[in-house]
Amino acid sequence: MTTYYLYDPDTKIFAGAVSAMVQPENSTTVAVPDGLYQPTFDGQAWTGISADEYAKQSEQPPTPVPTAEQQTLMQQATDIMQLRQLVMDQASQIATLSKGSAK
C-alpha cells in the first residue's frame, strides 16, 4: 500500500493522509514536509508558512482599553443601578411601615 496525501480540490489545503492500493482523486504521493503550517499543494510541492508566521497569525489581538469617557459612563451606569435598587428597597420599607401604621 502507498500513502497518499489528500488536498481539497478547490483550496488545495491539506486534508489528511490515507494508505490505499489505488490513488484517490485530489491526492499526491509527495509528503507534506515537517514543520510546515497550513500546507497547500501547488501541483508540484507543498507550500505553507513557518511556525513563527503561524504563531503571529494566531495571536489574539490586544483587548481594547476603555477610554476615560467610557469608564465614566460605565461608572455612571453602575451608580444608577445602585440608586434604583436603593429606591426599590426604600419603597418596600415605606409600604411595610404604611401597613403597620394603618392598623
PDB file of C-alpha atoms in Angstrom:
ATOM      1  CA  MET A   1       0.000   0.000   0.000  1.00  0.00           C
ATOM      2  CA  THR A   2       1.051   3.551  -0.692  1.00  0.00           C
ATOM      3  CA  THR A   3       0.482   6.632   1.425  1.00  0.00           C
ATOM      4  CA  TYR A   4      -1.392   9.395  -0.369  1.00  0.00           C
ATOM      5  CA  TYR A   5      -1.688  12.956   0.844  1.00  0.00           C
ATOM      6  CA  LEU A   6      -5.143  14.384   0.228  1.00  0.00           C
ATOM      7  CA  TYR A   7      -5.968  18.006  -0.535  1.00  0.00           C
ATOM      8  CA  ASP A   8      -9.165  19.987  -1.025  1.00  0.00           C
ATOM      9  CA  PRO A   9      -9.937  20.234  -4.763  1.00  0.00           C
ATOM     10  CA  ASP A  10     -10.818  23.941  -4.534  1.00  0.00           C
ATOM     11  CA  THR A  11      -8.438  25.410  -1.959  1.00  0.00           C
ATOM     12  CA  LYS A  12      -5.662  22.788  -2.302  1.00  0.00           C
ATOM     13  CA  ILE A  13      -5.363  22.760   1.508  1.00  0.00           C
ATOM     14  CA  PHE A  14      -4.012  19.554   3.051  1.00  0.00           C
ATOM     15  CA  ALA A  15      -6.893  17.291   4.097  1.00  0.00           C
ATOM     16  CA  GLY A  16      -5.134  14.279   5.580  1.00  0.00           C
ATOM     17  CA  ALA A  17      -3.288  11.148   4.564  1.00  0.00           C
ATOM     18  CA  VAL A  18      -4.504   7.664   3.649  1.00  0.00           C
ATOM     19  CA  SER A  19      -2.931   4.363   2.745  1.00  0.00           C
ATOM     20  CA  ALA A  20      -4.526   2.793  -0.311  1.00  0.00           C
ATOM     21  CA  MET A  21      -3.868   0.477  -3.246  1.00  0.00           C
ATOM     22  CA  VAL A  22      -5.262   2.979  -5.766  1.00  0.00           C
ATOM     23  CA  GLN A  23      -4.561   6.721  -5.689  1.00  0.00           C
ATOM     24  CA  PRO A  24      -7.651   8.710  -4.673  1.00  0.00           C
ATOM     25  CA  GLU A  25      -8.664  11.856  -6.533  1.00  0.00           C
ATOM     26  CA  ASN A  26      -7.144  15.084  -5.253  1.00  0.00           C
ATOM     27  CA  SER A  27      -4.141  13.386  -3.734  1.00  0.00           C
ATOM     28  CA  THR A  28      -0.405  13.125  -4.248  1.00  0.00           C
ATOM     29  CA  THR A  29       2.429  10.899  -3.133  1.00  0.00           C
ATOM     30  CA  VAL A  30       4.519  13.974  -2.280  1.00  0.00           C
ATOM     31  CA  ALA A  31       4.766  14.014   1.507  1.00  0.00           C
ATOM     32  CA  VAL A  32       3.927  17.126   3.497  1.00  0.00           C
ATOM     33  CA  PRO A  33       7.213  18.402   4.987  1.00  0.00           C
ATOM     34  CA  ASP A  34       7.520  18.516   8.770  1.00  0.00           C
ATOM     35  CA  GLY A  35       7.256  21.968  10.305  1.00  0.00           C
ATOM     36  CA  LEU A  36       5.014  23.321   7.542  1.00  0.00           C
ATOM     37  CA  TYR A  37       1.873  25.058   8.771  1.00  0.00           C
ATOM     38  CA  GLN A  38      -1.314  25.456   6.708  1.00  0.00           C
ATOM     39  CA  PRO A  39       0.117  23.387   3.842  1.00  0.00           C
ATOM     40  CA  THR A  40      -1.343  23.725   0.335  1.00  0.00           C
ATOM     41  CA  PHE A  41      -0.441  21.730  -2.766  1.00  0.00           C
ATOM     42  CA  ASP A  42       0.554  23.717  -5.853  1.00  0.00           C
ATOM     43  CA  GLY A  43       0.611  20.722  -8.212  1.00  0.00           C
ATOM     44  CA  GLN A  44       4.305  20.029  -7.649  1.00  0.00           C
ATOM     45  CA  ALA A  45       5.060  20.568  -3.966  1.00  0.00           C
ATOM     46  CA  TRP A  46       3.528  21.519  -0.639  1.00  0.00           C
ATOM     47  CA  THR A  47       3.838  25.161   0.372  1.00  0.00           C
ATOM     48  CA  GLY A  48       2.894  26.818   3.613  1.00  0.00           C
ATOM     49  CA  ILE A  49       4.123  29.062   6.368  1.00  0.00           C
ATOM     50  CA  SER A  50       6.701  28.695   9.119  1.00  0.00           C
ATOM     51  CA  ALA A  51       5.910  28.120  12.773  1.00  0.00           C
ATOM     52  CA  ASP A  52       6.797  31.761  13.571  1.00  0.00           C
ATOM     53  CA  GLU A  53       4.470  33.103  10.877  1.00  0.00           C
ATOM     54  CA  TYR A  54       1.702  30.787  12.088  1.00  0.00           C
ATOM     55  CA  ALA A  55       2.171  31.973  15.685  1.00  0.00           C
ATOM     56  CA  LYS A  56       1.964  35.615  14.583  1.00  0.00           C
ATOM     57  CA  GLN A  57      -1.253  34.939  12.661  1.00  0.00           C
ATOM     58  CA  SER A  58      -2.726  33.024  15.595  1.00  0.00           C
ATOM     59  CA  GLU A  59      -2.070  35.721  18.195  1.00  0.00           C
ATOM     60  CA  GLN A  60      -5.129  37.276  19.744  1.00  0.00           C
ATOM     61  CA  PRO A  61      -5.469  40.997  19.077  1.00  0.00           C
ATOM     62  CA  PRO A  62      -4.932  43.128  22.161  1.00  0.00           C
ATOM     63  CA  THR A  63      -8.032  43.844  24.195  1.00  0.00           C
ATOM     64  CA  PRO A  64      -9.009  47.479  23.755  1.00  0.00           C
ATOM     65  CA  VAL A  65      -8.751  49.637  26.869  1.00  0.00           C
ATOM     66  CA  PRO A  66     -11.845  51.735  27.593  1.00  0.00           C
ATOM     67  CA  THR A  67     -11.388  55.471  27.153  1.00  0.00           C
ATOM     68  CA  ALA A  68     -11.835  57.828  30.091  1.00  0.00           C
ATOM     69  CA  GLU A  69     -15.276  58.740  28.757  1.00  0.00           C
ATOM     70  CA  GLN A  70     -16.285  55.084  28.503  1.00  0.00           C
ATOM     71  CA  GLN A  71     -15.052  54.433  32.043  1.00  0.00           C
ATOM     72  CA  THR A  72     -17.093  57.382  33.293  1.00  0.00           C
ATOM     73  CA  LEU A  73     -20.197  56.108  31.514  1.00  0.00           C
ATOM     74  CA  MET A  74     -19.709  52.604  32.969  1.00  0.00           C
ATOM     75  CA  GLN A  75     -19.328  54.080  36.472  1.00  0.00           C
ATOM     76  CA  GLN A  76     -22.465  56.190  35.988  1.00  0.00           C
ATOM     77  CA  ALA A  77     -24.416  53.123  34.834  1.00  0.00           C
ATOM     78  CA  THR A  78     -23.264  51.248  37.957  1.00  0.00           C
ATOM     79  CA  ASP A  79     -24.268  54.182  40.171  1.00  0.00           C
ATOM     80  CA  ILE A  80     -27.712  54.374  38.542  1.00  0.00           C
ATOM     81  CA  MET A  81     -28.293  50.651  39.101  1.00  0.00           C
ATOM     82  CA  GLN A  82     -27.327  51.015  42.780  1.00  0.00           C
ATOM     83  CA  LEU A  83     -29.629  54.008  43.199  1.00  0.00           C
ATOM     84  CA  ARG A  84     -32.528  52.140  41.569  1.00  0.00           C
ATOM     85  CA  GLN A  85     -32.002  49.262  43.987  1.00  0.00           C
ATOM     86  CA  LEU A  86     -31.923  51.689  46.912  1.00  0.00           C
ATOM     87  CA  VAL A  87     -35.181  53.311  45.739  1.00  0.00           C
ATOM     88  CA  MET A  88     -36.871  49.904  45.440  1.00  0.00           C
ATOM     89  CA  ASP A  89     -35.676  48.906  48.928  1.00  0.00           C
ATOM     90  CA  GLN A  90     -36.946  52.181  50.373  1.00  0.00           C
ATOM     91  CA  ALA A  91     -40.313  51.813  48.604  1.00  0.00           C
ATOM     92  CA  SER A  92     -40.647  48.349  50.109  1.00  0.00           C
ATOM     93  CA  GLN A  93     -39.806  49.668  53.582  1.00  0.00           C
ATOM     94  CA  ILE A  94     -42.322  52.544  53.209  1.00  0.00           C
ATOM     95  CA  ALA A  95     -45.031  50.084  52.139  1.00  0.00           C
ATOM     96  CA  THR A  96     -44.293  47.921  55.180  1.00  0.00           C
ATOM     97  CA  LEU A  97     -44.385  50.916  57.530  1.00  0.00           C
ATOM     98  CA  SER A  98     -47.604  52.220  55.945  1.00  0.00           C
ATOM     99  CA  LYS A  99     -49.325  48.875  56.557  1.00  0.00           C
ATOM    100  CA  GLY A 100     -48.187  48.915  60.185  1.00  0.00           C
ATOM    101  CA  SER A 101     -49.413  52.461  60.847  1.00  0.00           C
ATOM    102  CA  ALA A 102     -52.796  51.857  59.213  1.00  0.00           C
ATOM    103  CA  LYS A 103     -53.737  49.235  61.801  1.00  0.00           C
TER     104      LYS A 103
END
